[in-house]
CSV table of C-alpha atoms in Angstrom, one decimal:
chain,number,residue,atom,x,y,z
A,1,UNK,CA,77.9,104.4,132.2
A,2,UNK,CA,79.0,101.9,134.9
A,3,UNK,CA,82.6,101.7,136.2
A,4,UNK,CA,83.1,98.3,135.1
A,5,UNK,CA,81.7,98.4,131.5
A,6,UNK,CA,84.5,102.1,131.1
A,7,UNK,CA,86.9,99.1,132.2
A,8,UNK,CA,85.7,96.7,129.7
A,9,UNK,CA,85.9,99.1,126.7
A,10,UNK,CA,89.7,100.5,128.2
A,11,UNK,CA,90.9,96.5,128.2
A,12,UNK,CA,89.6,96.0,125.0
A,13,UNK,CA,91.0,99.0,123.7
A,14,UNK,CA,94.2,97.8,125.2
A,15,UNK,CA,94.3,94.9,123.2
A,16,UNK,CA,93.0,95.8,119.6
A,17,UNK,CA,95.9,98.3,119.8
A,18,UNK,CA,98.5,96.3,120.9
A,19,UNK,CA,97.9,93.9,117.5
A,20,UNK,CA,97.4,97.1,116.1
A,21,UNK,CA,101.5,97.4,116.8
A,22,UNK,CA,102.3,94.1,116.2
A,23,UNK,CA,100.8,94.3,112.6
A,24,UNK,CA,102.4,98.0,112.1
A,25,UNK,CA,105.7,96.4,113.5
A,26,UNK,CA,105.4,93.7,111.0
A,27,UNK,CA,104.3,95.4,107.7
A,28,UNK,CA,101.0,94.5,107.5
A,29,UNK,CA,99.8,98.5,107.3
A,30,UNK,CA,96.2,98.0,106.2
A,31,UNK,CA,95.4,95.2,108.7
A,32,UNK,CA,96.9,97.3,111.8
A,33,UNK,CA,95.4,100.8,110.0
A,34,UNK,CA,92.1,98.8,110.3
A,35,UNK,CA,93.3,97.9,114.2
A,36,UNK,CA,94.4,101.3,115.0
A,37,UNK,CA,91.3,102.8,114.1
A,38,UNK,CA,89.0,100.3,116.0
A,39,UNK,CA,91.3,100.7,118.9
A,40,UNK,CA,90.4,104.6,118.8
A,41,UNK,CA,87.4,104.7,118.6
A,42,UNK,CA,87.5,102.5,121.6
A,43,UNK,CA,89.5,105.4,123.7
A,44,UNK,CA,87.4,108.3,122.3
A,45,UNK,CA,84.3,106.2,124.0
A,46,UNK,CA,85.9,105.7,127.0
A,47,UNK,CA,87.2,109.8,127.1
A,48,UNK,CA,83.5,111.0,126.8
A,49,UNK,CA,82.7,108.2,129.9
A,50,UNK,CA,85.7,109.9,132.1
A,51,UNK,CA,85.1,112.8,134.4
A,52,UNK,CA,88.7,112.5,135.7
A,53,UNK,CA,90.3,115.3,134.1
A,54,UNK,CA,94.1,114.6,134.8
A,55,UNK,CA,92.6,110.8,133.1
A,56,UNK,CA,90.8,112.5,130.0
A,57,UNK,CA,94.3,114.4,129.3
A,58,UNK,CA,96.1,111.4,129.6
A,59,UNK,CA,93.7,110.0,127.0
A,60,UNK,CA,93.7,112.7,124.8
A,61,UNK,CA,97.5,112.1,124.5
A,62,UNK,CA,97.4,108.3,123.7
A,63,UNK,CA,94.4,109.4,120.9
A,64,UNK,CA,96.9,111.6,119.3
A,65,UNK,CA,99.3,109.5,119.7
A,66,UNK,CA,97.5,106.8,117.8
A,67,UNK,CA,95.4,109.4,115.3
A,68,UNK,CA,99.1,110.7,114.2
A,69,UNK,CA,100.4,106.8,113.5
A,70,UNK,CA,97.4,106.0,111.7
A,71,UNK,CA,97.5,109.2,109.2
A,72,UNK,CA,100.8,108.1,108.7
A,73,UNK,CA,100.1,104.6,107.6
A,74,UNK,CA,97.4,105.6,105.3
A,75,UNK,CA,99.7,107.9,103.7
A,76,UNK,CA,102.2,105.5,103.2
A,77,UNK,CA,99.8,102.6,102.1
A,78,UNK,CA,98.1,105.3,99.6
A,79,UNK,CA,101.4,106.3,98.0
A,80,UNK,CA,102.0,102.2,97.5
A,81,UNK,CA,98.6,101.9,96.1
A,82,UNK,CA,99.4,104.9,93.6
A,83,UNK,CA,103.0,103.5,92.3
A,84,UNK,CA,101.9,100.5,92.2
A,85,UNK,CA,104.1,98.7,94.9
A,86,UNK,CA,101.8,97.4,97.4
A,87,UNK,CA,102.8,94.4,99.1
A,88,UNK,CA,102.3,92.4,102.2
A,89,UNK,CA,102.6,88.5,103.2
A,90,UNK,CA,100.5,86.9,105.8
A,91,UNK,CA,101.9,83.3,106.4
A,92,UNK,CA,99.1,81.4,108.5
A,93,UNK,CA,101.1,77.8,110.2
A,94,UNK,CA,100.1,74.9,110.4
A,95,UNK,CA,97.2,74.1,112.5
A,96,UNK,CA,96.9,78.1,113.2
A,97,UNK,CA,93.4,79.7,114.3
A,98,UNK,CA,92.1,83.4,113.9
A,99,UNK,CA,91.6,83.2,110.0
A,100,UNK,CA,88.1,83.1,109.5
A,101,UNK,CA,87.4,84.6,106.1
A,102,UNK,CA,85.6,87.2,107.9
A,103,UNK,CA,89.0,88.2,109.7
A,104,UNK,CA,90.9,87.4,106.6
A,105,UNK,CA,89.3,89.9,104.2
A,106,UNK,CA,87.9,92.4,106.8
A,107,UNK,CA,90.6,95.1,106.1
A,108,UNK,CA,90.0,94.8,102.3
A,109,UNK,CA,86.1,95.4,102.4
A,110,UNK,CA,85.2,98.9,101.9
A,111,UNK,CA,81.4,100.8,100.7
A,112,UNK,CA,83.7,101.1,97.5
A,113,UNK,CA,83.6,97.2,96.4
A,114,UNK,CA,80.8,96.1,94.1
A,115,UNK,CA,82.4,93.2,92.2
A,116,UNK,CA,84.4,90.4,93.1
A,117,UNK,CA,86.6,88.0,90.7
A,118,UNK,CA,87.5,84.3,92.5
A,119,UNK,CA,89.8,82.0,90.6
A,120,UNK,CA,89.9,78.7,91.9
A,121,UNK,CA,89.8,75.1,90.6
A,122,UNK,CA,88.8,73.7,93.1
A,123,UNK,CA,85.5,74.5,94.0
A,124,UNK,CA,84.2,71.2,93.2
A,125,UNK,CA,83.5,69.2,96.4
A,126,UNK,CA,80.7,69.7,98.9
A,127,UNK,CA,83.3,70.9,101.3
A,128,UNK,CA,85.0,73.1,98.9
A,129,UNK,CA,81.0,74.7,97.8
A,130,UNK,CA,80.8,75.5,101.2
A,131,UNK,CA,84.1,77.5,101.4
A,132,UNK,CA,82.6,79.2,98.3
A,133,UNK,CA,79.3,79.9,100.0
A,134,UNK,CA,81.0,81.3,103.5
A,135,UNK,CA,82.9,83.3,101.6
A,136,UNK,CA,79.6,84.6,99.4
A,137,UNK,CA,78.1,85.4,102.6
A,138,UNK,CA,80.8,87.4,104.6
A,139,UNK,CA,80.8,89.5,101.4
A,140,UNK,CA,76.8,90.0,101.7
A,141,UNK,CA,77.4,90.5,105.9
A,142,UNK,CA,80.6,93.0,105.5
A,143,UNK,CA,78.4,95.9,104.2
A,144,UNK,CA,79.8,96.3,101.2
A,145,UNK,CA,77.7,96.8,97.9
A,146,UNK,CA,78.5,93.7,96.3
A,147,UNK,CA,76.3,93.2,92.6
A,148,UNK,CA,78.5,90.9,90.6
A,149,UNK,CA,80.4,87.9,91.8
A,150,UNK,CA,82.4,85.8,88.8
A,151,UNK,CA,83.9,82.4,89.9
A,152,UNK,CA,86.3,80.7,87.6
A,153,UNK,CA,86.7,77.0,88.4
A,154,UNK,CA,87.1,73.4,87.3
A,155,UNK,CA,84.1,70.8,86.6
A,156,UNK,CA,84.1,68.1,88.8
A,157,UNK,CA,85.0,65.1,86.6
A,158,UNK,CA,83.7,62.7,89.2
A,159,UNK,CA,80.4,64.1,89.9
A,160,UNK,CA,79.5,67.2,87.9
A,161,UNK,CA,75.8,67.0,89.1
A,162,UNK,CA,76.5,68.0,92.3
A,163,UNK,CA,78.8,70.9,91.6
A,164,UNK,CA,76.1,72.1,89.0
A,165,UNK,CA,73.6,71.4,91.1
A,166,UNK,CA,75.2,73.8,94.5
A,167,UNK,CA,75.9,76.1,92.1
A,168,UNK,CA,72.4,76.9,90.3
A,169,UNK,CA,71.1,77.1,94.0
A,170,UNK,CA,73.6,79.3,95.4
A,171,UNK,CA,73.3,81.7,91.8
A,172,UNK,CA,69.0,81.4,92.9
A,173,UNK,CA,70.3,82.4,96.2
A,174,UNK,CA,72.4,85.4,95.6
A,175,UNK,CA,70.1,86.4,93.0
A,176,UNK,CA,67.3,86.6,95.3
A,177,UNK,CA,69.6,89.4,97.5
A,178,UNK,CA,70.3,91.6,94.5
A,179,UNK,CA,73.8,89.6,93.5
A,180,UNK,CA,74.6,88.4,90.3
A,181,UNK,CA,76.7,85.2,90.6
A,182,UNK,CA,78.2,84.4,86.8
A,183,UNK,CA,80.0,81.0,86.3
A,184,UNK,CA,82.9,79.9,83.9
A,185,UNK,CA,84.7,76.9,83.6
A,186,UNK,CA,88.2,75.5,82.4
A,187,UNK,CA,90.1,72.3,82.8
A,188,UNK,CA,93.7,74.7,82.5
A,189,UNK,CA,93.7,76.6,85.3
A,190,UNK,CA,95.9,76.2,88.5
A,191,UNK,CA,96.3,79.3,90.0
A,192,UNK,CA,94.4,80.9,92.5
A,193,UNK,CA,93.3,84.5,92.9
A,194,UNK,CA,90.6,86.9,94.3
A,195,UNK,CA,89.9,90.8,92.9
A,196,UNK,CA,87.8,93.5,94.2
A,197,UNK,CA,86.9,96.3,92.0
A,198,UNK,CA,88.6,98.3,94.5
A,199,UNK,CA,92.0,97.1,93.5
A,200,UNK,CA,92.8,94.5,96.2
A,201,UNK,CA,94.0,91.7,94.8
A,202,UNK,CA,94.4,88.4,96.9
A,203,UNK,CA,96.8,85.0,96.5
A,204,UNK,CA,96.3,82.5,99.2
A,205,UNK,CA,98.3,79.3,98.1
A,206,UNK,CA,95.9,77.2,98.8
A,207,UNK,CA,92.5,79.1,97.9
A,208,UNK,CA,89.6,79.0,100.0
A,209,UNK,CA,90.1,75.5,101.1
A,210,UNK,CA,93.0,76.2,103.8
A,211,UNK,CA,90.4,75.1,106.8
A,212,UNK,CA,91.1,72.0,108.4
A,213,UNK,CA,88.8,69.2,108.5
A,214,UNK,CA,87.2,69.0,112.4
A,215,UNK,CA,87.9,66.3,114.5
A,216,UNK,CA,84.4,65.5,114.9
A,217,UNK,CA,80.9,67.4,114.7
A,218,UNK,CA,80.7,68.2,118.2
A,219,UNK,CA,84.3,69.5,118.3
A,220,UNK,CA,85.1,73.1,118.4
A,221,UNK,CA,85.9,75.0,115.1
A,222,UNK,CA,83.2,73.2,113.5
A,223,UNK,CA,80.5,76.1,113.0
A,224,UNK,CA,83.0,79.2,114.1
A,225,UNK,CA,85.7,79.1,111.6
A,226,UNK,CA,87.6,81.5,113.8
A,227,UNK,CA,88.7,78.8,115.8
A,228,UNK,CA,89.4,76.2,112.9
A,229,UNK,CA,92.8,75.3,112.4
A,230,UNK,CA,94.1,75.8,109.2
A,231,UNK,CA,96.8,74.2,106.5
A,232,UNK,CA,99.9,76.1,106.4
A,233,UNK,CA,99.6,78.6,103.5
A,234,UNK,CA,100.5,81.7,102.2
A,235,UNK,CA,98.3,85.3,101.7
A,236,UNK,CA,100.2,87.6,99.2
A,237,UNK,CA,97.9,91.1,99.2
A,238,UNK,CA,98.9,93.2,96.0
A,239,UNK,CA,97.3,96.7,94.8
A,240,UNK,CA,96.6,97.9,91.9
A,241,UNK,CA,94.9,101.0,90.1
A,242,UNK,CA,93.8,99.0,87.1
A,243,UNK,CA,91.6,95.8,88.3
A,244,UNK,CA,91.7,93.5,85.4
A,245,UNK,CA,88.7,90.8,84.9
A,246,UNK,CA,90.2,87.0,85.0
């Protein structure tokens, strides 16, 4: 392995586990448990390139160091999980970027998860279908085991055709990769809420639909929603042993 690609993998591990800090610093335990084990895996790869052996000790430190706050943070979270107090808030500003679904959900995807619930009313316009069928697909990339996906939402009053029409192709669609996709409607609902059968609940104020609109087709943030700027909004992450259908 070439000097400069050991470099590459020691500044990257530098910076997954500095926001690996930040999000221990700040309460958000499963996102920086998530960071903290990236960020040592990261090391251990750079260890096995080293042949420096006052280096590799001075690595083997900094992985213990990091192994130790990690098995700490998982025991905490899973003592949460079990008495049912698990908590954090993720407040994304206005105009923010870095909160792709993909890095949204990441920490909450495991092997474990096999059905989703969404709750939404408004997954009505083509814009808002789209949100919908991102967020179908980082479920199908994530490598979980996805089977069953249940959307509860409103009928578009305006133009039901459409929204009927997206969403018989997108059912085809995940039926064709092994997922069932099962539809309900109401003209009550308001809230909005996701569930995983592994017990992670999540409450963004404003649903899926927090993206921005781009400034133009050309302009960046239009195909990598990583660098979209969002609507301020609010991500409350609960727990719970008991994951209750909607």
């Amino acid at each position: 392995m070439s000097e400069n690609h050991v470099s590459g993998m020691e500044a990257s591990a530098v910076s997954v586990l500095k926001r690996a800090v930040e999000l221990d610093q700040s309460g958000r335990f499963q996102e920086s448990l998530v960071c903290y084990q990236e960020g040592i895996q990261l090391l251990i790869d750079v260890l096995k390139a080293l042949k420096d052996e006052s280096k590799r000790g001075h690595y083997r430190e900094k992985i213990k160091g990091y192994m130790d706050r990690a098995e700490q943070i998982k025991a905490h979270v899973s003592q949460m999980k079990e008495d049912g107090k698990y908590h954090e808030q993720i407040k994304i500003s206005d105009d923010a970027t870095g909160y792709s679904y993909e890095a949204l959900f990441k920490p909450y995807l495991s092997s474990a998860l096999t059905e989703v619930w969404v709750q939404d009313p408004y997954i009505r316009h083509t814009h808002q279908l789209y949100n919908f069928l991102r967020f179908c697909e980082m479920l199908l990339k994530s490598g979980c085991k996805v089977k069953q996906i249940h959307l509860l939402t409103s009928q578009d009053e305006a133009d039901s055709s459409q929204q009927s029409s997206a969403l018989s192709e997108l059912k085809d669609s995940l039926g064709a990769q092994g997922v069932t996709l099962n539809l309900q409607f109401s003209s009550t609902i308001h809230d909005r809420e996701i569930r995983f059968d592994s017990g992670w609940i999540i409450k963004i104020g404003r649903g899926l639909d927090y993206f921005k609109k781009p400034k133009g087709r050309f302009s960046i943030g239009y195909c990598n929603y990583d660098l979209r700027q969002c609507h301020e909004t609010s991500v409350d992450i609960f727990h719970t042993k008991h994951t209750k259908t909607l």
